[in-house]
């Protein structure tokens, strides 16, 4: 296999060889990457969307334990990307990391299917449909389940960055088209999720769990085939060594030299002399102002000149890598609140929907199925954004992509506030109906569950701006050899957003149930005040947006100021 690799200065031989450029990368390679992501997301959501029902009805864990296990597993899926990012950036590169973890993922899905299909492994059920599983059978299910969590950890932080690698930042046409790739990449995710949450959930509930898990397993195998099919078309970036080690070296060296004075002339700071970065796969980074304490790591003393120990002396590029990560962190932190709002789709939105009339004629809509409208919203907004919003915005902003990445993310934060307002207003109307008609103990209010659609559509619209903007932002602002790590950091906001939501529910419940009160979120929501919880999230989102504006206005894009010209 011929691999087109980055050289030490961040250039690639495809940039120097037009014939190679024509044969590799760009959209011809991205079709395989997007195909891989579509099948992988179909597999993931096809297995995870209805997982709580399998644990409850087949493994007989009960509501609380089943929900807890799903939360623990989901949290693991968004933490293992840190491991995948380390493996990709430090040792194997994004291609081999995606390839290897995809195979583990497919193996986990296959074993999961067997655990729900084979007589000796699947739970036993009596004639009344009551099921149970021995410790061994439970173990046979959870081992492949967590193998899937490990597999997804190698794909999540790498595949979007690997797609971005197929576009040359020095080529004007390719650089502009990169933004379109991230839009269609997210579009593929949501098409996969839509099929999974509708078709595959129906298969699981009406045909059987063997087919319900088997189809996602087949989809994951297709994902592996799709990825390998594009091998000769990909552009590859060589891993640059452990980013965690380089970060620690700068911190340690800075503290060791805490008493050393940084020279006024920053050209005196240490950098290798041949004009090329010694971090494999990374371009050289110019010195930037700010966070000057870490510049001490690049100050040469007499001892450093003799040994050049990286735990005492670091290059300017290495120092700037750490600065870039530190500058990203405030923007990263504002994504946690957005993820907390996003997580309401699988919690409070569902609980709210459970109290409303789910019938359309003879057809009954499960409240959890309304998340389909979030996916539909994304599928509609992605092409609208690319085809109409970007050209329209370009006329007024003058920016070739319509909005900057920071502007795009900010717009999404504003839309998420309106999503919470929509949910809160609906709850106020719902509770007003309860009070006026004494509907406190009815199973369903005479209010259609379809009134929830606007809040789902708004969340989907917010996703297209914020989540896709984050994909672009972290790819553009991450140092070359730390892109997988930054993608993994982005994913941790989803995990932390879920934790923040759980924390808020715990605090709100503890405060609102004092002195024997039912609280804002009792078992019977008709007697509670879920609207108050929505107002808390609305206020928190508004404050978060103000903080974001303060941070974003002072943020200087590393991609524009700190990257030295290659060659």
XYZ file of C-alpha atoms in Angstrom:
567
model
C 0.000 0.000 0.000
C 1.414 3.386 -1.002
C 0.933 5.920 1.759
C 1.195 9.651 1.093
C 2.641 10.978 4.360
C 3.288 14.377 5.829
C 6.902 15.392 6.124
C 8.375 17.057 9.168
C 7.472 20.592 8.083
C 3.808 19.735 7.660
C 3.873 19.590 3.872
C 3.022 16.462 1.973
C 4.445 15.050 -1.180
C 1.007 15.424 -2.830
C 1.556 19.203 -2.547
C 4.793 18.889 -4.465
C 3.487 16.366 -6.974
C 0.367 17.421 -8.935
C -0.114 13.868 -10.239
C -0.351 12.553 -6.669
C -2.707 15.391 -5.690
C -5.109 14.384 -8.436
C -5.137 10.753 -7.313
C -5.580 11.230 -3.556
C -7.695 13.059 -1.015
C -10.440 15.626 -1.590
C -14.011 14.375 -2.186
C -12.955 11.183 -3.927
C -11.561 9.976 -0.587
C -14.244 11.541 1.598
C -17.079 9.518 0.081
C -15.598 6.419 1.722
C -15.116 8.218 5.045
C -18.680 9.558 5.055
C -19.960 6.099 4.084
C -18.027 4.615 6.989
C -19.490 7.182 9.407
C -23.053 6.646 8.166
C -22.851 2.875 8.705
C -21.068 3.222 12.053
C -23.683 5.664 13.383
C -26.474 3.408 12.072
C -24.875 0.563 14.028
C -24.337 2.659 17.162
C -27.796 4.196 17.393
C -29.439 0.983 16.201
C -27.981 -0.735 19.229
C -28.049 2.094 21.803
C -31.385 3.858 21.192
C -33.454 0.982 22.583
C -30.768 -0.517 24.829
C -32.570 0.411 28.039
C -35.576 -1.692 26.987
C -33.380 -4.740 26.366
C -31.739 -4.426 29.786
C -35.081 -3.966 31.479
C -37.162 -6.614 29.709
C -34.555 -9.259 28.795
C -31.911 -9.013 31.505
C -34.579 -8.088 34.078
C -32.522 -5.267 35.616
C -35.481 -3.014 36.432
C -35.970 0.626 35.451
C -33.401 2.257 37.737
C -30.614 -0.259 37.169
C -31.222 -0.379 33.426
C -31.075 3.418 33.155
C -27.934 3.513 35.299
C -26.193 0.905 33.167
C -27.072 2.758 29.961
C -25.723 6.000 31.445
C -22.493 4.320 32.531
C -22.026 2.739 29.126
C -22.830 5.978 27.273
C -20.397 7.868 29.470
C -17.716 5.302 28.660
C -18.370 5.768 24.937
C -17.555 9.470 25.286
C -14.498 8.966 27.509
C -12.709 6.260 25.501
C -12.058 8.802 22.694
C -9.292 10.193 24.895
C -7.580 6.803 24.611
C -8.223 6.673 20.865
C -6.805 10.167 20.422
C -3.643 9.239 22.335
C -3.146 6.114 20.235
C -3.689 8.053 16.994
C -1.577 11.115 17.751
C 1.215 9.291 19.557
C 1.753 6.031 17.701
C -0.402 4.694 14.882
C -1.931 7.728 13.153
C -5.593 8.250 12.406
C -5.866 5.693 9.581
C -4.559 2.698 11.513
C -6.389 3.747 14.689
C -9.732 3.923 12.855
C -8.984 0.628 11.084
C -7.990 -1.268 14.229
C -10.744 0.046 16.495
C -13.359 -0.466 13.755
C -12.490 -4.165 13.680
C -12.859 -4.328 17.494
C -16.169 -2.501 17.155
C -17.474 -4.948 14.515
C -16.331 -7.893 16.654
C -18.197 -6.460 19.647
C -21.368 -6.026 17.585
C -21.126 -9.591 16.281
C -20.679 -11.008 19.795
C -23.547 -8.819 21.046
C -25.787 -10.318 18.374
C -24.755 -13.834 19.396
C -25.534 -13.067 23.047
C -29.097 -12.176 22.022
C -29.494 -15.079 19.563
C -27.805 -18.304 20.713
C -29.802 -20.484 23.055
C -26.892 -20.967 25.447
C -26.194 -17.231 25.697
C -29.463 -15.337 25.379
C -31.767 -14.710 28.381
C -34.393 -17.326 29.137
C -38.074 -16.356 28.981
C -41.140 -18.190 30.298
C -44.487 -18.600 28.560
C -45.704 -15.290 29.995
C -42.790 -13.398 28.447
C -40.975 -12.820 31.732
C -37.221 -13.039 31.116
C -34.135 -13.411 33.254
C -30.434 -14.007 32.726
C -27.874 -15.839 34.801
C -24.643 -14.133 35.819
C -22.834 -15.871 32.967
C -25.361 -14.770 30.344
C -25.330 -11.230 31.700
C -21.535 -11.283 31.499
C -21.765 -12.572 27.903
C -23.809 -9.483 27.029
C -21.822 -6.798 28.855
C -18.368 -7.885 27.621
C -19.186 -7.222 23.939
C -21.178 -4.142 24.950
C -18.051 -2.578 26.449
C -15.967 -3.859 23.557
C -18.217 -1.665 21.395
C -17.529 1.254 23.779
C -13.804 0.677 23.321
C -14.194 0.432 19.545
C -16.126 3.663 19.251
C -13.410 5.394 21.277
C -10.946 4.908 18.444
C -13.355 6.136 15.768
C -15.075 9.168 17.321
C -11.983 11.387 17.753
C -10.280 10.362 14.511
C -12.731 9.973 11.670
C -13.801 13.623 11.329
C -10.176 14.782 11.605
C -9.119 12.147 9.078
C -11.740 13.516 6.720
C -10.366 17.009 7.266
C -6.892 15.699 6.414
C -8.103 15.000 2.867
C -8.297 18.748 2.171
C -5.128 20.794 1.595
C -5.112 24.000 3.672
C -2.708 25.607 1.188
C -5.068 25.005 -1.758
C -7.800 27.681 -1.861
C -10.503 25.497 -3.427
C -9.886 22.526 -1.122
C -9.679 24.762 1.962
C -13.128 26.219 1.265
C -14.658 22.801 0.530
C -13.446 21.452 3.868
C -16.293 23.286 5.621
C -18.789 21.541 3.318
C -17.256 18.191 4.273
C -17.992 18.760 7.976
C -21.590 19.698 7.114
C -22.172 16.519 5.086
C -20.282 14.448 7.641
C -22.773 15.540 10.309
C -25.610 15.003 7.841
C -24.508 11.353 7.427
C -24.479 10.902 11.213
C -28.087 12.011 11.464
C -29.371 9.987 8.518
C -27.916 6.928 10.248
C -29.535 7.970 13.528
C -32.898 8.539 11.830
C -32.991 5.061 10.304
C -31.843 3.521 13.578
C -34.386 5.300 15.791
C -37.278 4.429 13.496
C -36.736 1.264 11.456
C -34.352 -0.622 13.741
C -36.288 0.164 16.920
C -39.413 -1.216 15.207
C -37.502 -4.370 14.242
C -36.334 -4.870 17.834
C -39.802 -4.440 19.311
C -41.770 -6.371 16.651
C -39.413 -8.882 14.990
C -36.849 -9.755 17.628
C -33.611 -8.737 19.287
C -31.546 -11.163 17.235
C -32.383 -9.214 14.078
C -32.478 -5.967 16.076
C -28.797 -6.362 16.981
C -27.874 -8.336 13.865
C -28.690 -5.548 11.412
C -26.501 -2.996 13.264
C -23.720 -5.615 13.330
C -23.987 -6.004 9.540
C -23.960 -2.199 9.179
C -20.729 -2.015 11.185
C -19.119 -4.655 8.985
C -20.104 -2.577 5.935
C -18.513 0.435 7.663
C -15.223 -1.444 7.948
C -15.355 -2.483 4.296
C -16.182 1.086 3.210
C -13.225 2.480 5.126
C -10.706 0.008 3.748
C -12.083 0.456 0.209
C -10.736 3.998 0.117
C -7.238 3.132 1.333
C -5.373 4.052 -1.843
C -7.202 7.364 -2.110
C -6.474 8.700 1.372
C -3.926 11.285 2.413
C -2.169 10.310 5.625
C -0.609 12.240 8.481
C 2.288 10.644 10.337
C 1.776 10.534 14.155
C 3.913 13.049 15.991
C 4.487 11.248 19.305
C 2.525 11.476 22.535
C 0.879 14.909 22.857
C 0.464 14.336 26.595
C 4.217 13.833 26.965
C 4.979 17.041 25.046
C 2.486 18.997 27.158
C 3.987 17.654 30.386
C 7.510 18.462 29.174
C 6.613 22.127 28.626
C 4.919 22.405 32.035
C 7.811 20.716 33.865
C 10.468 22.725 32.016
C 8.608 25.984 32.720
C 8.451 25.329 36.445
C 12.077 24.217 36.544
C 12.961 27.608 35.036
C 10.452 29.685 36.965
C 13.247 32.070 37.981
C 14.599 32.469 34.444
C 13.930 35.729 32.571
C 12.313 35.445 29.126
C 14.290 37.584 26.623
C 12.611 40.594 24.989
C 13.756 39.318 21.603
C 11.620 36.205 21.150
C 13.795 35.036 18.250
C 16.298 34.002 20.939
C 13.909 31.315 22.183
C 14.887 27.782 21.244
C 13.780 26.298 17.950
C 15.534 23.797 15.727
C 17.731 25.510 13.185
C 16.679 23.935 9.875
C 13.329 25.727 9.762
C 11.300 22.541 10.119
C 9.419 21.267 13.148
C 10.961 18.247 14.837
C 7.476 17.067 15.811
C 6.600 14.533 13.156
C 3.512 15.502 11.164
C 3.415 19.061 12.487
C 4.187 22.404 10.949
C 6.411 24.819 12.838
C 4.476 27.295 14.979
C 5.517 30.920 15.427
C 5.754 32.474 18.856
C 2.574 34.184 20.090
C 2.089 36.681 22.900
C 0.317 35.686 26.072
C 0.803 32.807 28.510
C 4.396 33.986 28.659
C 5.219 31.848 31.693
C 5.469 28.822 29.410
C 7.985 30.639 27.199
C 10.491 29.896 29.957
C 10.566 26.292 28.712
C 12.156 27.540 25.465
C 14.819 29.706 27.132
C 18.285 28.198 26.647
C 20.688 28.126 29.570
C 24.282 26.925 29.506
C 23.153 23.567 30.901
C 20.484 23.230 28.199
C 22.930 23.863 25.375
C 24.972 20.903 26.546
C 22.204 18.347 27.116
C 19.093 19.591 25.263
C 16.921 17.500 27.588
C 13.287 18.041 26.559
C 12.213 18.021 30.203
C 14.324 21.166 30.581
C 14.363 22.704 27.091
C 11.432 22.717 24.638
C 11.073 24.211 21.186
C 8.849 27.225 20.513
C 6.560 24.933 18.487
C 6.153 22.618 21.471
C 5.368 25.572 23.752
C 2.854 26.926 21.247
C 1.096 23.541 21.150
C 0.385 23.870 24.861
C -0.697 27.495 24.461
C -3.111 26.484 21.693
C -4.728 23.852 23.924
C -5.016 26.290 26.850
C -6.607 28.952 24.623
C -9.162 26.435 23.340
C -10.261 25.356 26.838
C -12.532 28.368 27.624
C -14.391 27.851 24.319
C -14.523 24.132 25.122
C -16.053 24.815 28.550
C -18.987 26.753 27.063
C -19.922 23.635 25.097
C -20.751 21.783 28.328
C -23.893 23.831 29.004
C -25.035 23.365 25.400
C -24.593 19.602 25.784
C -26.629 19.723 29.013
C -29.476 21.348 27.066
C -29.071 18.803 24.263
C -29.290 15.920 26.770
C -32.832 16.930 27.748
C -34.108 15.157 24.628
C -33.473 11.799 26.255
C -34.645 12.814 29.751
C -37.011 15.699 30.504
C -38.468 15.960 27.019
C -39.427 12.276 27.237
C -40.912 12.652 30.735
C -42.885 15.670 29.585
C -44.135 13.749 26.558
C -45.255 10.834 28.730
C -47.987 13.049 30.212
C -49.426 14.115 26.839
C -51.788 12.358 24.428
C -49.638 10.105 22.187
C -52.442 8.997 19.864
C -52.858 9.955 16.218
C -56.007 8.090 15.300
C -55.310 4.473 16.229
C -51.564 4.946 16.088
C -49.674 5.538 19.339
C -46.402 7.480 19.282
C -43.851 6.591 21.987
C -42.594 9.836 23.538
C -38.960 8.844 22.944
C -39.661 8.571 19.220
C -40.150 12.315 18.942
C -36.355 12.627 18.859
C -36.846 11.672 15.212
C -37.884 15.291 14.639
C -34.515 16.446 15.941
C -32.840 14.233 13.352
C -35.197 15.417 10.602
C -34.382 18.997 11.558
C -30.659 18.328 11.201
C -31.141 16.585 7.858
C -33.080 19.608 6.578
C -30.799 22.294 8.014
C -27.469 20.858 6.824
C -28.199 21.283 3.083
C -30.040 24.548 3.765
C -26.975 25.871 5.539
C -24.580 24.850 2.764
C -26.730 25.819 -0.212
C -28.562 28.935 0.984
C -27.416 30.332 4.331
C -23.682 30.387 3.506
C -24.074 32.216 0.135
C -26.554 34.664 1.696
C -24.378 35.367 4.744
C -21.272 35.706 2.576
C -22.761 38.809 0.924
C -22.972 40.597 4.275
C -20.040 39.217 6.261
C -17.532 38.969 3.421
C -16.336 35.709 4.938
C -15.892 32.941 2.366
C -17.686 30.426 4.620
C -20.539 32.820 5.475
C -19.818 32.812 9.188
C -16.629 32.231 11.110
C -16.548 29.064 13.186
C -16.974 31.100 16.379
C -19.957 32.989 14.934
C -21.562 29.753 13.826
C -21.178 28.200 17.268
C -22.578 31.340 18.917
C -25.692 31.268 16.706
C -26.281 27.675 17.818
C -26.044 28.709 21.475
C -28.716 31.372 20.908
C -31.034 28.875 19.187
C -30.609 26.450 22.121
C -31.972 29.172 24.427
C -35.133 29.322 22.292
C -35.382 25.513 22.448
C -35.511 25.703 26.241
C -37.996 28.585 26.063
C -40.258 26.504 23.797
C -40.142 23.575 26.222
C -40.798 25.852 29.198
C -43.724 27.649 27.569
C -45.302 24.332 26.591
C -44.957 23.132 30.180
C -46.606 26.324 31.505
C -49.551 25.769 29.137
C -49.703 22.076 30.091
C -49.748 22.767 33.840
C -52.339 25.513 33.357
C -54.601 22.914 31.704
C -54.005 20.570 34.651
C -54.995 23.200 37.213
C -58.057 24.500 35.358
C -59.507 21.032 34.687
C -58.258 19.135 37.750
C -56.272 16.743 35.558
C -53.748 15.968 38.289
C -54.162 12.189 38.166
C -55.087 11.484 34.535
C -52.757 9.279 32.495
C -52.707 11.582 29.456
C -53.801 15.190 29.132
C -56.062 15.992 26.163
C -53.094 17.768 24.599
C -51.310 16.203 21.633
C -47.725 15.137 22.123
C -47.038 16.735 18.737
C -46.915 20.119 20.509
C -43.402 19.070 21.513
C -42.198 19.108 17.908
C -40.996 22.767 17.950
C -38.553 22.184 20.804
C -37.089 19.150 19.008
C -36.800 21.061 15.732
C -35.018 23.935 17.489
C -32.527 21.582 19.127
C -31.786 20.064 15.711
C -31.204 23.510 14.217
C -28.907 24.423 17.125
C -26.911 21.228 16.512
C -26.190 22.176 12.903
C -24.692 25.477 14.021
C -22.947 24.509 17.249
C -21.889 20.870 16.892
C -20.766 21.215 13.266
C -19.082 24.509 14.112
C -17.217 22.720 16.886
C -16.026 20.027 14.468
C -14.563 22.707 12.211
C -13.182 24.807 15.070
C -11.288 22.048 16.845
C -9.843 20.766 13.597
C -8.700 24.229 12.488
C -7.340 25.404 15.841
C -5.658 22.198 16.969
C -1.916 21.867 16.301
C -1.316 19.391 13.468
C -0.136 16.580 15.743
C -2.940 17.126 18.303
C -6.059 17.096 16.142
C -7.331 13.744 17.410
C -6.761 14.889 20.998
C -8.777 18.068 20.395
C -11.572 16.072 18.749
C -11.630 13.860 21.851
C -11.810 16.945 24.090
C -14.776 18.108 22.044
C -16.540 14.801 22.659
C -15.990 15.035 26.422
C -18.341 18.037 26.515
C -21.190 15.638 25.689
C -20.250 13.448 28.633
C -19.801 16.425 30.980
C -23.063 17.954 29.735
C -24.908 14.808 30.804
C -23.179 14.911 34.180
C -24.100 18.598 34.569
C -27.743 17.826 33.786
C -27.766 15.023 36.369
C -26.114 17.335 38.908
C -28.722 20.043 38.317
C -31.574 17.554 38.731
C -30.030 16.329 41.996
C -29.601 19.864 43.349
C -33.048 21.013 42.231
C -34.675 17.927 43.741
C -32.815 18.328 47.040
C -33.825 21.985 47.375
C -37.401 21.752 46.087
C -38.363 18.735 48.259
C -37.479 20.379 51.561
C -40.144 20.412 54.270
C -42.037 17.527 52.674
C -42.717 19.280 49.367
C -43.202 17.157 46.220
C -40.522 19.135 44.403
C -40.235 20.394 40.847
C -39.824 16.963 39.247
C -41.991 14.423 41.135
C -43.084 11.071 39.761
C -46.394 12.711 38.831
C -45.324 15.722 36.746
C -48.860 17.093 36.848
C -48.197 17.972 40.489
C -44.711 19.366 39.891
C -43.036 22.316 38.223
C -40.881 20.999 35.391
C -41.239 24.463 33.864
C -39.063 25.851 36.676
C -36.300 23.425 35.718
C -36.581 24.553 32.096
C -36.270 28.186 33.233
C -33.103 27.301 35.144
C -31.621 25.793 31.980
C -32.796 28.798 29.950
C -31.119 31.213 32.352
C -27.978 29.075 32.470
C -27.873 28.976 28.663
C -28.275 32.762 28.472
C -25.445 33.319 30.956
C -23.352 30.775 29.081
C -23.911 32.684 25.827
C -22.824 35.983 27.420
C -19.686 34.291 28.727
C -19.111 32.766 25.305
C -19.344 36.199 23.654
C -16.790 37.581 26.109
C -14.401 34.686 25.394
C -14.955 34.537 21.623
C -14.380 38.287 21.106
C -10.970 37.943 22.742
C -9.996 34.717 21.035
C -7.295 34.922 18.367
C -7.432 32.128 15.820
C -4.217 30.118 16.034
C -4.702 28.854 12.504
C -4.275 32.411 11.186
C -1.505 33.770 13.377
C 0.711 31.018 14.693
C 1.443 28.643 11.824
C 4.731 29.296 10.115
C 4.888 28.936 6.357
C 6.076 25.476 5.398
C 9.135 24.854 3.291
